[in-house]
């Protein structure tokens, strides 16, 4: 690859590039295809010194020659708690003149813009900051920067990136920036955090990421490009010792020439314990320091320890040198190419490996002195607390109130946008705070704050453990800490799927002596009732909810009262108690709507419950209004764990009212947040809802919808609660639209049991309709009739329009199958009216499109054509890909022809392409599908797991552009 393995930060020059013609060809292709369907990210991997940064530098140089804007940043080994450090580094020299017309966008990304060290530094995040909104703002910033001829953002050494940067990068992998924008990431495979590896691997699987794995240089390339003046025998020896690693080869070459100049023998290869480096590299690199004077060595050590704060002013403070002496030392180090200049006057060692070696060889006491001097200089210069904190942490080990205050301030500055860093600084503050009785209350308050930060960062188990410590050590009079800790701990247990533990903890707290105050009992009661319907049925919790409601009213606690009413509305709606749910929802809404936003922080979760209850009841306008208000409050108050539930409530309303592009964006945002929180159960619920959105928004049989549902089921695991039933239900929905009625039936029955009684009542009519379709598709008319009858009974009991419409469509399927299009037409017309009455545009459009061919078959062609036009217009306006596909299938016949309807279509026919792209195994699976075998039977025949068969079949559908098993069978027959 490159002559030098890794160039200095922001430096495109250096040694000439050697070899790597294939890799350069790939990179040229990426630049050529920017913004035209090419990959949005390049992932360069390889061992230390193999040349990742040199290749990245060449890419940046070629991009600049084409007029592309290039930003370069680097993660660093000893600054892993500086949030967004590599992105801030990349944006440090950003010319923001093109962005001045968008001040709101610049303000939104202020936690990242501004650079580090010598340049202006990001100040504290806004109190209303939201790290997930920040991710989207960064994506918009990149898109805007790319409009001026393209943008390349090159991020080096990302195996050392801070958690906030990794989370942002993961977002950009999952949601590629629109337009001519390419991210380039360089990293060491073995040191990369698993979360980043997983995100990049998923991106590679979808062709959004191009991976370039660097291997050792060929001997001829290495020798001819880097040591053409050496005798061939000696060059071959050096190549063999360097194992094809450019950095190691150049180090050996340097040592050889130094020894030869001194009349000595060639360098001896020594062993070392740095597993990421070729054997002996550490000794050779440290040999370069031998000629340095003591002053030069101390200056080099200071640069290595300071990292991004290695500017002359701070270096001078840490070394105690005069300006002239410091200039002499730095000049000598630059001439030896040990130190290179960077932007803003910063200095860095030639290679991260050299920094590591110098840093680790510097005496511990000397490192402490350097950090202490840096902290003092940064404090004097008024640097943000976050920048001071990294040096304070490494230099202050005894109680120091001033240092403690800076660490707490650093935690506050990072709480909303980088909670992992916040938790780290709070941990550092706790280590400084004396563990004495006097400081006990403050220590527990700090632990509670750290637990909150860990929780929103995804460290749920560590959060729970810390809360148990707070609860166990809090005194009986510390209710201001103890009760919030108990409630937060129960909530954390809930997100971990440990409902019995959460309930037991709360009930124990209610029995505690002295007993909790009435206000504490209200907050505990609200959390206790939150276990329904996830683990405990709501009827078992009715008494608890009633007691909490009574207690809140007796205290005049409007917030507690509204919370209890929202829980009651949600629970009754879930159980199908429509009248009771409606009454509770109206009371809760009246209370909540009359309270100012500033008072609603404590009842943000009840707003989510109320919104979902109203959505179940078909009150879509009210549901969306309350979800919007909840989102605003949750973002402002940092209650990140509530955002997915509120976003999904809005997405659910978006499906019902046929606003699918918006629903898709909401579900994607909810997924990002759920992955960041770290709760598998919450993520599974989000993925299930995402699958529902994708089914409605995508063309029939879209692989992404099925993949989301499969991931939801796999993520949920063996759980058997509301969220699990939702995951299995959406798998059935996606399977049916994908043309697999057998799998759809199995998944739906797994979700709700043989009679669907395990399902939420408001879902039963719709899922019964799916079972009717699946049964008729497989010729099981008797089962279809049973499910249609059950759908009618469930809908009648609920009395809700959307559910009645679903039952009417089920009955229409049975009538049409029995040869009675007139009855089917009447039923579908009623279904249209019921859907319209509730404002459920999606189901109205579906009913219209299903009715159109039935009307024609019943002799009402003009009416059918009008219904088709109306349904098609609704589908297109709402971005409902599923319904657009259905419209293509039900398009009215050309005048003079007839197309009698014999069944209601589930998915449109799709003309299949050839089978050339299938692997041998995929072809084998496709042939067995054509024979009529189920996935289970195919698994048994091929000695595979059913899940593996499902994966193969999803790929077959995607590659052949076929949506159904029947379509695949027809394709196989023609081939």
XYZ file of N, CA, C and O in Angstrom, residues 125-204:
320
model
N -23.970 21.236 25.804
C -25.138 21.010 24.975
C -26.341 21.717 25.582
O -26.426 21.927 26.778
N -27.256 22.071 24.709
C -28.484 22.707 25.179
C -29.254 21.754 26.086
O -29.187 20.542 25.956
N -29.995 22.352 27.010
C -30.794 21.528 27.919
C -31.854 20.739 27.178
O -32.340 19.733 27.662
N -32.215 21.216 25.958
C -33.227 20.511 25.175
C -32.591 19.603 24.134
O -33.273 19.093 23.272
N -31.262 19.451 24.191
C -30.576 18.655 23.175
C -31.005 17.204 23.243
O -31.351 16.677 24.280
N -30.990 16.566 22.102
C -31.386 15.172 21.971
C -30.346 14.524 21.066
O -30.153 14.964 19.928
N -29.656 13.518 21.565
C -28.537 12.997 20.789
C -28.996 12.358 19.491
O -28.261 12.353 18.496
N -30.211 11.855 19.440
C -30.709 11.247 18.205
C -31.113 12.322 17.203
O -30.925 12.157 16.002
N -31.641 13.436 17.701
C -31.895 14.576 16.818
C -30.572 15.133 16.305
O -30.479 15.582 15.152
N -29.548 15.097 17.150
C -28.220 15.546 16.727
C -27.717 14.688 15.568
O -27.140 15.201 14.598
N -27.927 13.380 15.637
C -27.509 12.496 14.543
C -28.167 12.916 13.229
O -27.514 13.000 12.179
N -29.464 13.195 13.277
C -30.174 13.584 12.057
C -29.692 14.944 11.563
O -29.598 15.179 10.353
N -29.369 15.836 12.499
C -28.868 17.154 12.102
C -27.507 17.034 11.425
O -27.222 17.741 10.443
N -26.658 16.148 11.931
C -25.355 15.933 11.290
C -25.548 15.400 9.875
O -24.853 15.826 8.936
N -26.490 14.480 9.701
C -26.756 13.953 8.362
C -27.210 15.072 7.418
O -26.781 15.135 6.252
N -28.057 15.977 7.922
C -28.502 17.102 7.084
C -27.329 18.029 6.767
O -27.209 18.549 5.647
N -26.452 18.233 7.741
C -25.269 19.060 7.510
C -24.395 18.452 6.415
O -23.952 19.146 5.493
N -24.152 17.158 6.500
C -23.325 16.494 5.490
C -23.972 16.592 4.115
O -23.288 16.813 3.108
N -25.304 16.403 4.056
C -25.998 16.501 2.775
C -25.853 17.902 2.186
O -25.625 18.066 0.982
N -25.947 18.914 3.041
C -25.826 20.281 2.555
C -24.410 20.560 2.075
O -24.214 21.204 1.040
N -23.418 20.065 2.793
C -22.028 20.262 2.367
C -21.747 19.541 1.052
O -20.919 19.982 0.256
N -22.430 18.429 0.819
C -22.196 17.657 -0.397
C -22.768 18.275 -1.645
O -22.414 17.882 -2.761
N -23.675 19.245 -1.472
C -24.321 19.830 -2.652
C -23.376 20.665 -3.495
O -23.659 20.947 -4.651
N -22.269 21.067 -2.920
C -21.352 21.926 -3.664
C -20.294 21.174 -4.438
O -19.167 21.646 -4.544
N -20.597 20.003 -4.938
C -19.628 19.237 -5.713
C -19.219 17.933 -5.071
O -18.322 17.253 -5.568
N -19.886 17.553 -3.986
C -19.572 16.280 -3.340
C -18.792 16.474 -2.055
O -18.167 17.516 -1.829
N -18.855 15.465 -1.203
C -18.187 15.528 0.106
C -17.650 14.158 0.474
O -18.348 13.148 0.333
N -16.408 14.128 0.936
C -15.809 12.923 1.522
C -15.445 13.262 2.963
O -14.757 14.263 3.222
N -15.932 12.458 3.905
C -15.570 12.592 5.309
C -14.741 11.366 5.673
O -15.257 10.240 5.669
N -13.464 11.563 5.938
C -12.539 10.467 6.216
C -12.232 10.427 7.713
O -11.719 11.407 8.267
N -12.554 9.310 8.343
C -12.394 9.161 9.792
C -11.409 8.030 10.069
O -11.683 6.861 9.764
N -10.296 8.369 10.645
C -9.211 7.408 10.833
C -9.214 6.835 12.254
O -9.703 7.470 13.198
N -8.660 5.641 12.385
C -8.468 4.986 13.688
C -9.780 4.879 14.480
O -9.810 5.091 15.696
N -10.841 4.512 13.789
C -12.150 4.482 14.444
C -12.301 3.319 15.426
O -13.310 3.241 16.135
N -11.320 2.447 15.505
C -11.340 1.430 16.565
C -11.153 2.072 17.935
O -11.437 1.446 18.958
N -10.687 3.335 17.958
C -10.522 4.062 19.217
C -11.639 5.093 19.443
O -11.558 5.901 20.368
N -12.651 5.107 18.619
C -13.665 6.165 18.695
C -14.439 6.103 20.002
O -14.663 5.031 20.572
N -14.867 7.273 20.464
C -15.688 7.361 21.670
C -17.081 6.828 21.384
O -17.512 6.767 20.217
N -17.824 6.409 22.408
C -19.158 5.819 22.195
C -20.123 6.731 21.446
O -20.916 6.253 20.633
N -20.076 8.040 21.704
C -20.984 8.952 21.001
C -20.698 8.961 19.504
O -21.625 8.986 18.679
N -19.421 8.914 19.134
C -19.061 8.871 17.712
C -19.489 7.562 17.069
O -19.953 7.529 15.924
N -19.325 6.463 17.798
C -19.736 5.166 17.270
C -21.237 5.131 17.034
O -21.711 4.586 16.030
N -21.990 5.720 17.949
C -23.444 5.756 17.795
C -23.836 6.604 16.583
O -24.723 6.221 15.807
N -23.181 7.736 16.420
C -23.449 8.592 15.262
C -23.070 7.886 13.967
O -23.831 7.913 12.984
N -21.923 7.240 13.941
C -21.494 6.532 12.733
C -22.461 5.407 12.399
O -22.810 5.192 11.228
N -22.922 4.684 13.420
C -23.889 3.612 13.193
C -25.165 4.169 12.563
O -25.751 3.559 11.658
N -25.595 5.332 13.019
C -26.777 5.974 12.427
C -26.536 6.276 10.952
O -27.408 6.039 10.097
N -25.358 6.801 10.624
C -25.055 7.162 9.242
C -24.910 5.938 8.354
O -25.144 6.015 7.148
N -24.530 4.797 8.938
C -24.486 3.554 8.163
C -25.914 3.078 7.861
O -26.231 2.678 6.738
N -26.767 3.131 8.869
C -28.153 2.659 8.678
C -28.967 3.609 7.822
O -29.891 3.191 7.123
N -28.623 4.910 7.872
C -29.377 5.911 7.115
C -28.390 6.714 6.272
O -28.007 7.826 6.637
N -27.978 6.169 5.125
C -26.980 6.870 4.304
C -27.434 8.281 3.944
O -28.611 8.537 3.687
N -26.478 9.189 3.955
C -26.774 10.585 3.635
C -27.140 10.687 2.161
O -26.484 10.096 1.302
N -28.190 11.427 1.867
C -28.598 11.578 0.481
C -27.623 12.480 -0.259
O -27.031 13.399 0.318
N -27.464 12.223 -1.549
C -26.592 13.045 -2.363
C -25.178 12.510 -2.436
O -24.858 11.431 -1.932
N -24.289 13.270 -3.067
C -22.900 12.822 -3.277
C -22.051 12.973 -2.019
O -21.209 13.863 -1.910
N -22.280 12.110 -1.062
C -21.560 12.131 0.208
C -21.049 10.726 0.504
O -21.820 9.758 0.447
N -19.769 10.614 0.795
C -19.168 9.314 1.125
C -18.384 9.439 2.423
O -17.602 10.384 2.594
N -18.620 8.525 3.350
C -17.808 8.428 4.564
C -16.758 7.354 4.348
O -17.059 6.290 3.776
N -15.555 7.612 4.811
C -14.467 6.636 4.727
C -13.983 6.369 6.149
O -13.646 7.310 6.875
N -13.970 5.126 6.536
C -13.593 4.728 7.889
C -12.379 3.824 7.803
O -12.357 2.867 7.011
N -11.372 4.117 8.601
C -10.207 3.235 8.704
C -10.128 2.717 10.135
O -10.296 3.485 11.087
N -9.874 1.419 10.274
C -9.885 0.818 11.612
C -9.094 -0.486 11.607
O -8.868 -1.087 10.560
N -8.709 -0.902 12.816
C -8.079 -2.210 13.006
C -9.172 -3.208 13.375
O -9.917 -2.982 14.337
N -9.226 -4.286 12.658
C -10.300 -5.279 12.859
C -10.411 -5.736 14.305
O -11.474 -5.689 14.910
N -9.304 -6.210 14.842
C -9.359 -6.886 16.140
C -9.648 -5.940 17.295
O -10.088 -6.370 18.355
N -9.417 -4.656 17.115
C -9.646 -3.696 18.183
C -10.953 -2.931 18.019
O -11.271 -2.070 18.835
N -11.712 -3.229 16.984
C -12.954 -2.495 16.729
C -14.054 -2.972 17.663
O -14.276 -4.180 17.795
N -14.787 -2.060 18.318
C -15.926 -2.481 19.145
C -16.933 -3.278 18.326
O -17.172 -2.990 17.150
N -17.532 -4.278 18.952
C -18.422 -5.183 18.233
C -19.614 -4.450 17.624
O -20.096 -4.836 16.554
N -20.112 -3.397 18.284
C -21.275 -2.681 17.759
C -20.951 -2.042 16.412
O -21.772 -2.077 15.489
N -19.749 -1.462 16.281
C -19.362 -0.859 15.008
C -19.150 -1.933 13.947
O -19.584 -1.779 12.800
N -18.512 -3.031 14.328
C -18.310 -4.121 13.379
C -19.650 -4.626 12.850
O -19.819 -4.856 11.649
N -20.625 -4.790 13.755
C -21.938 -5.285 13.351
C -22.625 -4.310 12.399
O -23.212 -4.713 11.387
N -22.561 -3.011 12.705
C -23.206 -2.019 11.853
C -22.578 -2.006 10.459
O -23.281 -1.951 9.449
N -21.247 -2.067 10.404
C -20.568 -2.057 9.109
C -20.828 -3.346 8.338
O -20.955 -3.330 7.111
N -20.933 -4.455 9.047
C -21.228 -5.731 8.383
C -22.630 -5.704 7.783
O -22.843 -6.155 6.650
N -23.601 -5.177 8.542
C -24.960 -5.056 7.995
C -24.959 -4.157 6.766
O -25.640 -4.422 5.775
N -24.184 -3.080 6.823
C -24.107 -2.192 5.674
C -23.484 -2.870 4.464
O -23.925 -2.662 3.328
N -22.468 -3.704 4.695
C -21.848 -4.433 3.591
C -22.826 -5.427 2.978
O -22.841 -5.642 1.759
